[in-house]
mmCIF file of C-alpha atoms in Angstrom:
data_model
loop_
_atom_site.group_PDB
_atom_site.id
_atom_site.type_symbol
_atom_site.label_atom_id
_atom_site.label_comp_id
_atom_site.label_asym_id
_atom_site.label_seq_id
_atom_site.Cartn_x
_atom_site.Cartn_y
_atom_site.Cartn_z
ATOM 1 C CA MET A 1 49.142 10.416 -8.119
ATOM 2 C CA LEU A 2 46.049 12.736 -7.264
ATOM 3 C CA CYS A 3 48.931 15.712 -6.908
ATOM 4 C CA ILE A 4 50.355 14.562 -10.685
ATOM 5 C CA VAL A 5 46.729 14.652 -12.149
ATOM 6 C CA LEU A 6 46.338 17.914 -10.662
ATOM 7 C CA ILE A 7 49.516 19.571 -12.047
ATOM 8 C CA PHE A 8 48.858 18.054 -15.545
ATOM 9 C CA ASN A 9 45.358 19.332 -16.102
ATOM 10 C CA PHE A 10 46.682 23.064 -14.290
ATOM 11 C CA ALA A 11 49.181 22.930 -16.941
ATOM 12 C CA HIS A 12 46.997 23.116 -19.948
ATOM 13 C CA TYR A 13 45.800 26.392 -19.247
ATOM 14 C CA PHE A 14 48.876 28.186 -19.257
ATOM 15 C CA LYS A 15 50.927 29.388 -22.032
ATOM 16 C CA GLY A 16 53.565 32.181 -22.547
ATOM 17 C CA MET A 17 56.896 32.589 -20.548
ATOM 18 C CA LYS A 18 55.260 34.488 -17.688
ATOM 19 C CA LYS A 19 52.726 31.503 -17.165
ATOM 20 C CA LYS A 20 55.166 29.369 -17.174
ATOM 21 C CA ILE A 21 57.117 30.555 -14.034
ATOM 22 C CA ILE A 22 54.058 30.955 -12.345
ATOM 23 C CA LEU A 23 53.210 27.348 -13.240
ATOM 24 C CA ALA A 24 56.701 26.366 -12.019
ATOM 25 C CA LEU A 25 55.825 28.246 -9.010
ATOM 26 C CA PHE A 26 52.409 26.051 -8.615
ATOM 27 C CA PHE A 27 54.549 22.674 -9.652
ATOM 28 C CA GLY A 28 56.786 23.262 -6.383
ATOM 29 C CA ALA A 29 54.262 23.932 -3.841
ATOM 30 C CA SER A 30 51.844 21.203 -5.545
ATOM 31 C CA LEU A 31 54.898 18.630 -5.273
ATOM 32 C CA SER A 32 56.047 20.221 -1.762
ATOM 33 C CA SER A 33 52.281 19.944 -0.373
ATOM 34 C CA CYS A 34 51.780 16.052 -1.950
ATOM 35 C CA GLY A 35 55.424 15.082 -0.860
ATOM 36 C CA GLU A 36 54.895 16.686 3.130
ATOM 37 C CA TYR A 37 51.666 14.485 2.953
ATOM 38 C CA ASN A 38 53.362 11.297 1.949
ATOM 39 C CA LYS A 39 56.264 11.537 4.548
ATOM 40 C CA LEU A 40 53.276 12.227 7.061
ATOM 41 C CA LEU A 41 51.969 9.177 6.644
ATOM 42 C CA LYS A 42 55.033 6.982 6.988
ATOM 43 C CA SER A 43 56.069 9.439 10.189
ATOM 44 C CA THR A 44 56.308 7.936 13.505
ATOM 45 C CA ASN A 45 55.771 11.034 15.440
ATOM 46 C CA TYR A 46 52.590 11.137 16.274
ATOM 47 C CA ASP A 47 51.972 14.376 18.539
ATOM 48 C CA TYR A 48 53.308 15.730 15.011
ATOM 49 C CA LYS A 49 50.509 13.827 13.250
ATOM 50 C CA TYR A 50 48.046 15.045 15.562
ATOM 51 C CA GLU A 51 48.659 18.548 15.132
ATOM 52 C CA ALA A 52 48.648 17.897 10.802
ATOM 53 C CA ALA A 53 45.489 16.134 11.607
ATOM 54 C CA LYS A 54 43.709 19.183 13.071
ATOM 55 C CA ASN A 55 45.154 21.533 10.528
ATOM 56 C CA TYR A 56 43.660 19.547 7.596
ATOM 57 C CA TYR A 57 40.388 19.544 9.346
ATOM 58 C CA ALA A 58 40.367 23.141 9.854
ATOM 59 C CA LYS A 59 41.279 23.736 6.469
ATOM 60 C CA GLY A 60 38.378 21.474 5.463
ATOM 61 C CA GLN A 61 40.704 18.695 4.086
ATOM 62 C CA TYR A 62 38.629 16.033 5.914
ATOM 63 C CA GLY A 63 39.878 12.678 3.416
ATOM 64 C CA ARG A 64 43.381 13.939 4.760
ATOM 65 C CA ALA A 65 42.467 14.342 8.057
ATOM 66 C CA ALA A 66 40.531 11.309 8.466
ATOM 67 C CA THR A 67 43.011 9.218 7.079
ATOM 68 C CA LEU A 68 45.524 10.244 9.974
ATOM 69 C CA LEU A 69 42.754 10.245 12.774
ATOM 70 C CA ASN A 70 42.219 6.807 12.030
ATOM 71 C CA GLU A 71 45.584 5.801 13.039
ATOM 72 C CA LEU A 72 45.400 8.126 16.126
ATOM 73 C CA ILE A 73 42.652 7.157 17.787
ATOM 74 C CA THR A 74 43.789 3.659 18.500
ATOM 75 C CA ILE A 75 47.863 5.054 19.140
ATOM 76 C CA MET A 76 46.536 7.848 21.532
ATOM 77 C CA LYS A 77 44.007 5.343 23.155
ATOM 78 C CA GLY A 78 43.638 6.734 26.942
ATOM 79 C CA THR A 79 44.509 10.483 26.300
ATOM 80 C CA ASP A 80 42.639 13.373 25.823
ATOM 81 C CA LYS A 81 44.067 13.579 22.164
ATOM 82 C CA ALA A 82 42.148 10.371 21.382
ATOM 83 C CA GLU A 83 38.508 11.473 22.287
ATOM 84 C CA GLU A 84 39.141 14.629 20.569
ATOM 85 C CA SER A 85 40.720 12.650 17.097
ATOM 86 C CA LEU A 86 37.587 10.353 17.323
ATOM 87 C CA TYR A 87 35.306 13.382 17.431
ATOM 88 C CA MET A 88 36.985 14.841 14.639
ATOM 89 C CA LEU A 89 37.065 11.737 12.522
ATOM 90 C CA GLY A 90 33.105 11.381 12.923
ATOM 91 C CA MET A 91 33.062 14.985 11.926
ATOM 92 C CA SER A 92 35.131 14.319 8.931
ATOM 93 C CA TYR A 93 33.142 11.372 7.762
ATOM 94 C CA TYR A 94 30.087 13.752 8.399
ATOM 95 C CA ASN A 95 31.720 16.670 6.190
ATOM 96 C CA GLN A 96 32.113 14.244 3.039
ATOM 97 C CA GLU A 97 28.735 13.431 3.595
ATOM 98 C CA ASP A 98 29.574 9.790 4.277
ATOM 99 C CA TYR A 99 26.492 9.481 6.958
ATOM 100 C CA SER A 100 26.368 5.674 7.444
ATOM 101 C CA THR A 101 30.258 5.780 8.896
ATOM 102 C CA ALA A 102 29.933 9.004 10.425
ATOM 103 C CA ALA A 103 26.961 7.603 12.438
ATOM 104 C CA GLN A 104 28.798 4.837 13.635
ATOM 105 C CA THR A 105 31.718 6.680 14.701
ATOM 106 C CA PHE A 106 29.455 9.346 16.864
ATOM 107 C CA THR A 107 27.731 6.187 18.616
ATOM 108 C CA THR A 108 31.584 4.787 19.422
ATOM 109 C CA TYR A 109 32.490 8.247 20.933
ATOM 110 C CA CYS A 110 29.126 8.350 22.896
ATOM 111 C CA ASN A 111 29.980 4.295 24.371
ATOM 112 C CA THR A 112 33.795 5.063 24.692
ATOM 113 C CA TYR A 113 32.999 8.454 25.948
ATOM 114 C CA PRO A 114 29.686 8.806 28.004
ATOM 115 C CA ARG A 115 30.782 12.164 29.890
ATOM 116 C CA GLY A 116 33.096 13.543 27.355
ATOM 117 C CA THR A 117 33.879 16.739 26.170
ATOM 118 C CA TYR A 118 32.175 16.391 22.868
ATOM 119 C CA THR A 119 29.363 13.841 24.265
ATOM 120 C CA GLU A 120 26.346 16.029 23.767
ATOM 121 C CA LEU A 121 27.315 17.006 20.155
ATOM 122 C CA ALA A 122 28.490 13.378 19.039
ATOM 123 C CA SER A 123 24.784 12.405 20.234
ATOM 124 C CA PHE A 124 23.413 14.997 18.037
ATOM 125 C CA HIS A 125 25.531 14.442 15.111
ATOM 126 C CA ALA A 126 24.789 10.865 15.225
ATOM 127 C CA GLY A 127 21.152 11.311 14.629
ATOM 128 C CA LYS A 128 21.930 14.100 12.301
ATOM 129 C CA ALA A 129 24.097 11.804 10.169
ATOM 130 C CA LEU A 130 21.303 8.769 10.587
ATOM 131 C CA TYR A 131 18.332 11.728 9.386
ATOM 132 C CA GLU A 132 20.690 12.642 6.511
ATOM 133 C CA ASP A 133 21.282 9.015 5.311
ATOM 134 C CA SER A 134 17.200 8.482 5.571
ATOM 135 C CA PRO A 135 15.931 6.844 2.620
ATOM 136 C CA GLU A 136 12.861 8.454 0.639
ATOM 137 C CA PRO A 137 9.258 7.483 1.700
ATOM 138 C CA ARG A 138 8.526 4.679 -1.012
ATOM 139 C CA LEU A 139 11.817 2.667 0.213
ATOM 140 C CA ASP A 140 12.584 0.505 3.435
ATOM 141 C CA GLN A 141 12.404 2.776 6.072
ATOM 142 C CA SER A 142 14.420 0.855 8.809
ATOM 143 C CA GLY A 143 17.129 3.616 8.327
ATOM 144 C CA THR A 144 14.221 5.978 9.255
ATOM 145 C CA TYR A 145 13.379 4.345 12.640
ATOM 146 C CA ALA A 146 17.130 4.098 13.491
ATOM 147 C CA ALA A 147 17.484 8.244 13.102
ATOM 148 C CA ILE A 148 14.228 8.532 15.088
ATOM 149 C CA GLN A 149 15.228 6.262 17.759
ATOM 150 C CA GLN A 150 18.487 8.303 18.081
ATOM 151 C CA ILE A 151 17.438 11.602 17.639
ATOM 152 C CA GLN A 152 14.720 10.814 20.360
ATOM 153 C CA ARG A 153 17.553 9.311 22.730
ATOM 154 C CA PHE A 154 19.331 12.768 22.220
ATOM 155 C CA MET A 155 16.555 14.854 23.276
ATOM 156 C CA GLU A 156 15.481 12.449 26.332
ATOM 157 C CA TYR A 157 19.448 13.129 27.416
ATOM 158 C CA TYR A 158 19.836 16.639 26.706
ATOM 159 C CA PRO A 159 16.501 18.341 26.718
ATOM 160 C CA LYS A 160 17.884 22.102 27.724
ATOM 161 C CA SER A 161 20.168 21.405 24.506
ATOM 162 C CA GLU A 162 20.650 24.625 22.098
ATOM 163 C CA LYS A 163 19.970 21.785 19.345
ATOM 164 C CA THR A 164 16.804 20.822 20.703
ATOM 165 C CA LYS A 165 15.031 22.768 18.138
ATOM 166 C CA GLU A 166 16.783 21.336 15.314
ATOM 167 C CA SER A 167 16.288 17.833 16.343
ATOM 168 C CA GLN A 168 12.283 18.344 16.789
ATOM 169 C CA ARG A 169 12.308 19.880 13.254
ATOM 170 C CA MET A 170 14.256 16.336 11.933
ATOM 171 C CA LEU A 171 12.072 14.215 14.151
ATOM 172 C CA PHE A 172 8.949 15.815 12.530
ATOM 173 C CA GLU A 173 10.519 15.581 9.202
ATOM 174 C CA LEU A 174 11.100 11.683 9.814
ATOM 175 C CA GLN A 175 7.712 11.135 10.941
ATOM 176 C CA ASP A 176 6.174 12.588 7.849
ATOM 177 C CA LYS A 177 8.451 9.841 5.885
ATOM 178 C CA LEU A 178 6.635 7.136 7.808
ATOM 179 C CA VAL A 179 3.322 8.540 7.121
ATOM 180 C CA LYS A 180 3.944 8.754 3.597
ATOM 181 C CA LYS A 181 5.014 5.465 3.213
ATOM 182 C CA ASP A 182 1.851 4.657 4.872
ATOM 183 C CA TYR A 183 -0.180 6.384 2.661
ATOM 184 C CA TYR A 184 1.520 5.026 -0.639
ATOM 185 C CA ALA A 185 0.922 1.458 1.173
ATOM 186 C CA ALA A 186 -2.702 2.749 1.728
ATOM 187 C CA LYS A 187 -3.088 3.949 -2.026
ATOM 188 C CA LEU A 188 -1.678 0.760 -3.311
ATOM 189 C CA TYR A 189 -4.053 -1.517 -1.495
ATOM 190 C CA TYR A 190 -6.853 0.818 -2.745
ATOM 191 C CA ASP A 191 -5.654 0.830 -6.384
ATOM 192 C CA LEU A 192 -5.369 -3.244 -6.495
ATOM 193 C CA GLY A 193 -9.210 -3.246 -5.594
ATOM 194 C CA ASN A 194 -10.341 -6.668 -5.523
ATOM 195 C CA TYR A 195 -7.171 -8.107 -7.082
ATOM 196 C CA LEU A 196 -6.666 -11.241 -5.561
ATOM 197 C CA GLY A 197 -9.009 -10.289 -2.358
ATOM 198 C CA ASN A 198 -10.671 -7.478 -0.496
ATOM 199 C CA ASN A 199 -7.718 -4.763 -0.929
ATOM 200 C CA TYR A 200 -10.378 -1.640 -0.159
ATOM 201 C CA GLU A 201 -10.360 -3.286 3.365
ATOM 202 C CA SER A 202 -6.582 -3.122 3.460
ATOM 203 C CA ALA A 203 -6.464 0.188 2.586
ATOM 204 C CA VAL A 204 -8.730 1.215 5.342
ATOM 205 C CA ILE A 205 -6.921 -0.572 8.153
ATOM 206 C CA THR A 206 -3.564 0.933 6.606
ATOM 207 C CA ALA A 207 -4.445 4.665 6.327
ATOM 208 C CA GLN A 208 -6.647 4.354 9.659
ATOM 209 C CA ASN A 209 -3.259 3.174 11.498
ATOM 210 C CA ALA A 210 -1.446 5.887 10.170
ATOM 211 C CA LEU A 211 -3.922 8.176 11.210
ATOM 212 C CA LYS A 212 -3.833 6.734 14.890
ATOM 213 C CA ASP A 213 0.010 6.714 14.633
ATOM 214 C CA TYR A 214 0.805 10.356 13.436
ATOM 215 C CA PRO A 215 -2.787 12.293 14.233
ATOM 216 C CA TYR A 216 -1.242 15.323 13.609
ATOM 217 C CA THR A 217 0.315 14.577 10.227
ATOM 218 C CA GLU A 218 -0.180 17.175 7.349
ATOM 219 C CA LEU A 219 -1.550 14.187 5.221
ATOM 220 C CA ARG A 220 -4.167 13.748 7.556
ATOM 221 C CA GLU A 221 -6.756 15.083 4.868
ATOM 222 C CA ASP A 222 -5.383 12.601 2.235
ATOM 223 C CA LEU A 223 -5.688 9.464 4.215
ATOM 224 C CA SER A 224 -9.207 10.427 5.074
ATOM 225 C CA ILE A 225 -10.387 10.862 1.769
ATOM 226 C CA LEU A 226 -8.876 7.669 0.757
ATOM 227 C CA ILE A 227 -10.732 5.960 3.798
ATOM 228 C CA LEU A 228 -14.084 7.265 2.572
ATOM 229 C CA ARG A 229 -13.442 6.150 -1.478
ATOM 230 C CA ALA A 230 -12.245 2.728 0.110
ATOM 231 C CA LYS A 231 -15.266 2.184 2.205
ATOM 232 C CA TYR A 232 -17.393 3.589 -0.657
ATOM 233 C CA GLU A 233 -15.843 1.182 -3.126
ATOM 234 C CA MET A 234 -16.008 -1.713 -0.554
ATOM 235 C CA ALA A 235 -20.172 -0.891 -0.430
ATOM 236 C CA ALA A 236 -20.303 -1.234 -4.152
ATOM 237 C CA ASN A 237 -18.631 -4.328 -4.388
ATOM 238 C CA SER A 238 -20.198 -5.915 -1.334
ATOM 239 C CA VAL A 239 -21.947 -9.228 -1.354
ATOM 240 C CA GLU A 240 -25.478 -8.476 -1.062
ATOM 241 C CA THR A 241 -25.899 -9.381 2.695
ATOM 242 C CA ARG A 242 -23.305 -6.914 3.807
ATOM 243 C CA ARG A 243 -23.993 -4.186 1.213
ATOM 244 C CA MET A 244 -26.326 -2.070 3.269
ATOM 245 C CA GLU A 245 -24.367 -1.960 6.134
ATOM 246 C CA ARG A 246 -21.493 -0.943 4.085
ATOM 247 C CA TYR A 247 -22.880 1.815 2.400
ATOM 248 C CA ARG A 248 -24.262 3.060 5.967
ATOM 249 C CA ASP A 249 -20.604 2.760 7.162
ATOM 250 C CA ALA A 250 -19.474 4.990 4.067
ATOM 251 C CA VAL A 251 -22.212 7.324 5.149
ATOM 252 C CA ASP A 252 -20.682 7.690 8.656
ATOM 253 C CA GLU A 253 -17.429 8.409 7.142
ATOM 254 C CA TYR A 254 -18.693 10.834 5.044
ATOM 255 C CA TYR A 255 -20.248 12.882 7.753
ATOM 256 C CA ALA A 256 -16.847 12.625 9.907
ATOM 257 C CA PHE A 257 -14.845 13.838 7.006
ATOM 258 C CA LYS A 258 -17.093 16.871 6.363
ATOM 259 C CA ASN A 259 -17.042 17.533 10.188
ATOM 260 C CA GLU A 260 -12.933 17.757 10.213
ATOM 261 C CA PHE A 261 -12.474 19.019 6.602
ATOM 262 C CA PRO A 262 -15.583 21.577 5.966
ATOM 263 C CA ASP A 263 -13.467 23.371 3.300
ATOM 264 C CA SER A 264 -11.963 20.342 1.926
ATOM 265 C CA LYS A 265 -10.224 20.398 -1.679
ATOM 266 C CA TYR A 266 -11.742 17.177 -1.625
ATOM 267 C CA THR A 267 -15.487 18.335 -0.914
ATOM 268 C CA LYS A 268 -17.264 17.368 -4.515
ATOM 269 C CA GLU A 269 -15.555 14.001 -4.650
ATOM 270 C CA ALA A 270 -16.982 13.676 -0.997
ATOM 271 C CA ASN A 271 -19.856 14.594 -1.813
ATOM 272 C CA ARG A 272 -20.517 12.618 -4.736
ATOM 273 C CA ILE A 273 -19.715 9.575 -2.545
ATOM 274 C CA PHE A 274 -22.435 10.650 -0.316
ATOM 275 C CA GLU A 275 -25.243 11.324 -2.663
ATOM 276 C CA ALA A 276 -24.275 7.787 -4.566
ATOM 277 C CA SER A 277 -24.403 5.998 -0.774
ATOM 278 C CA ASN A 278 -27.465 7.669 0.341
ATOM 279 C CA LYS A 279 -29.488 6.959 -2.769
ATOM 280 C CA VAL A 280 -28.863 3.049 -2.684
ATOM 281 C CA ILE A 281 -29.907 3.334 1.119
ATOM 282 C CA LYS A 282 -32.980 4.998 0.275
ATOM 283 C CA GLU A 283 -34.069 2.761 -2.560
#
């Protein structure tokens, strides 16, 4: 059906006798190609199917390659062709951007052929497929954790792999997603303020845990100023018995912030928080 649609669309652009001749040749080639593929699907000559699948794969026709390879990995089980077919199937899914299925296929390859010809590459691409499939930071990060776990497993098994540098880059990017997730959560707590409880305290705890888990994150400064803001708001909205204690805590946080970020983009805001806190303390 797809072949007929392609032919029809192609025909629309051709007018004149010379172009009709070219079109006729195109029709013949297309029909021949589609016909050959349909015959191939029905064939029981599996060696021929295997070579055809490799040919489709080499030409970048990953959909056709995957269809043939899916059949071959079962029929050729126990042979070297089954091993190569399974790896090519994973790469076919990957190149079609079906990353979830690709990761599952590469994992199956690694479990089936732990010392196979393509085990290192399959392990790497399992992690890379999960990395590509990882959701944006505001969404559930289960996929990101799975990607990190697989990439770390690859780096542990193949510490001298030429893919190590790329794996480290992916790992850092995935960790940044987790930090952003925590930052957005802490920011949400801060924005909620005293709504249905002391959300400022939750903002502080969430941001502090993020800094503890990911001390070298690029969001360190943003998380730190958020902690300072939240501690100041906790003091300003505190009950009288804890008010001075919390203002002093905010001042201590200010000094820690200034010490780590002397030229911070948040310097003016930090100074205002310090002055306001210090003024209450000295009253």
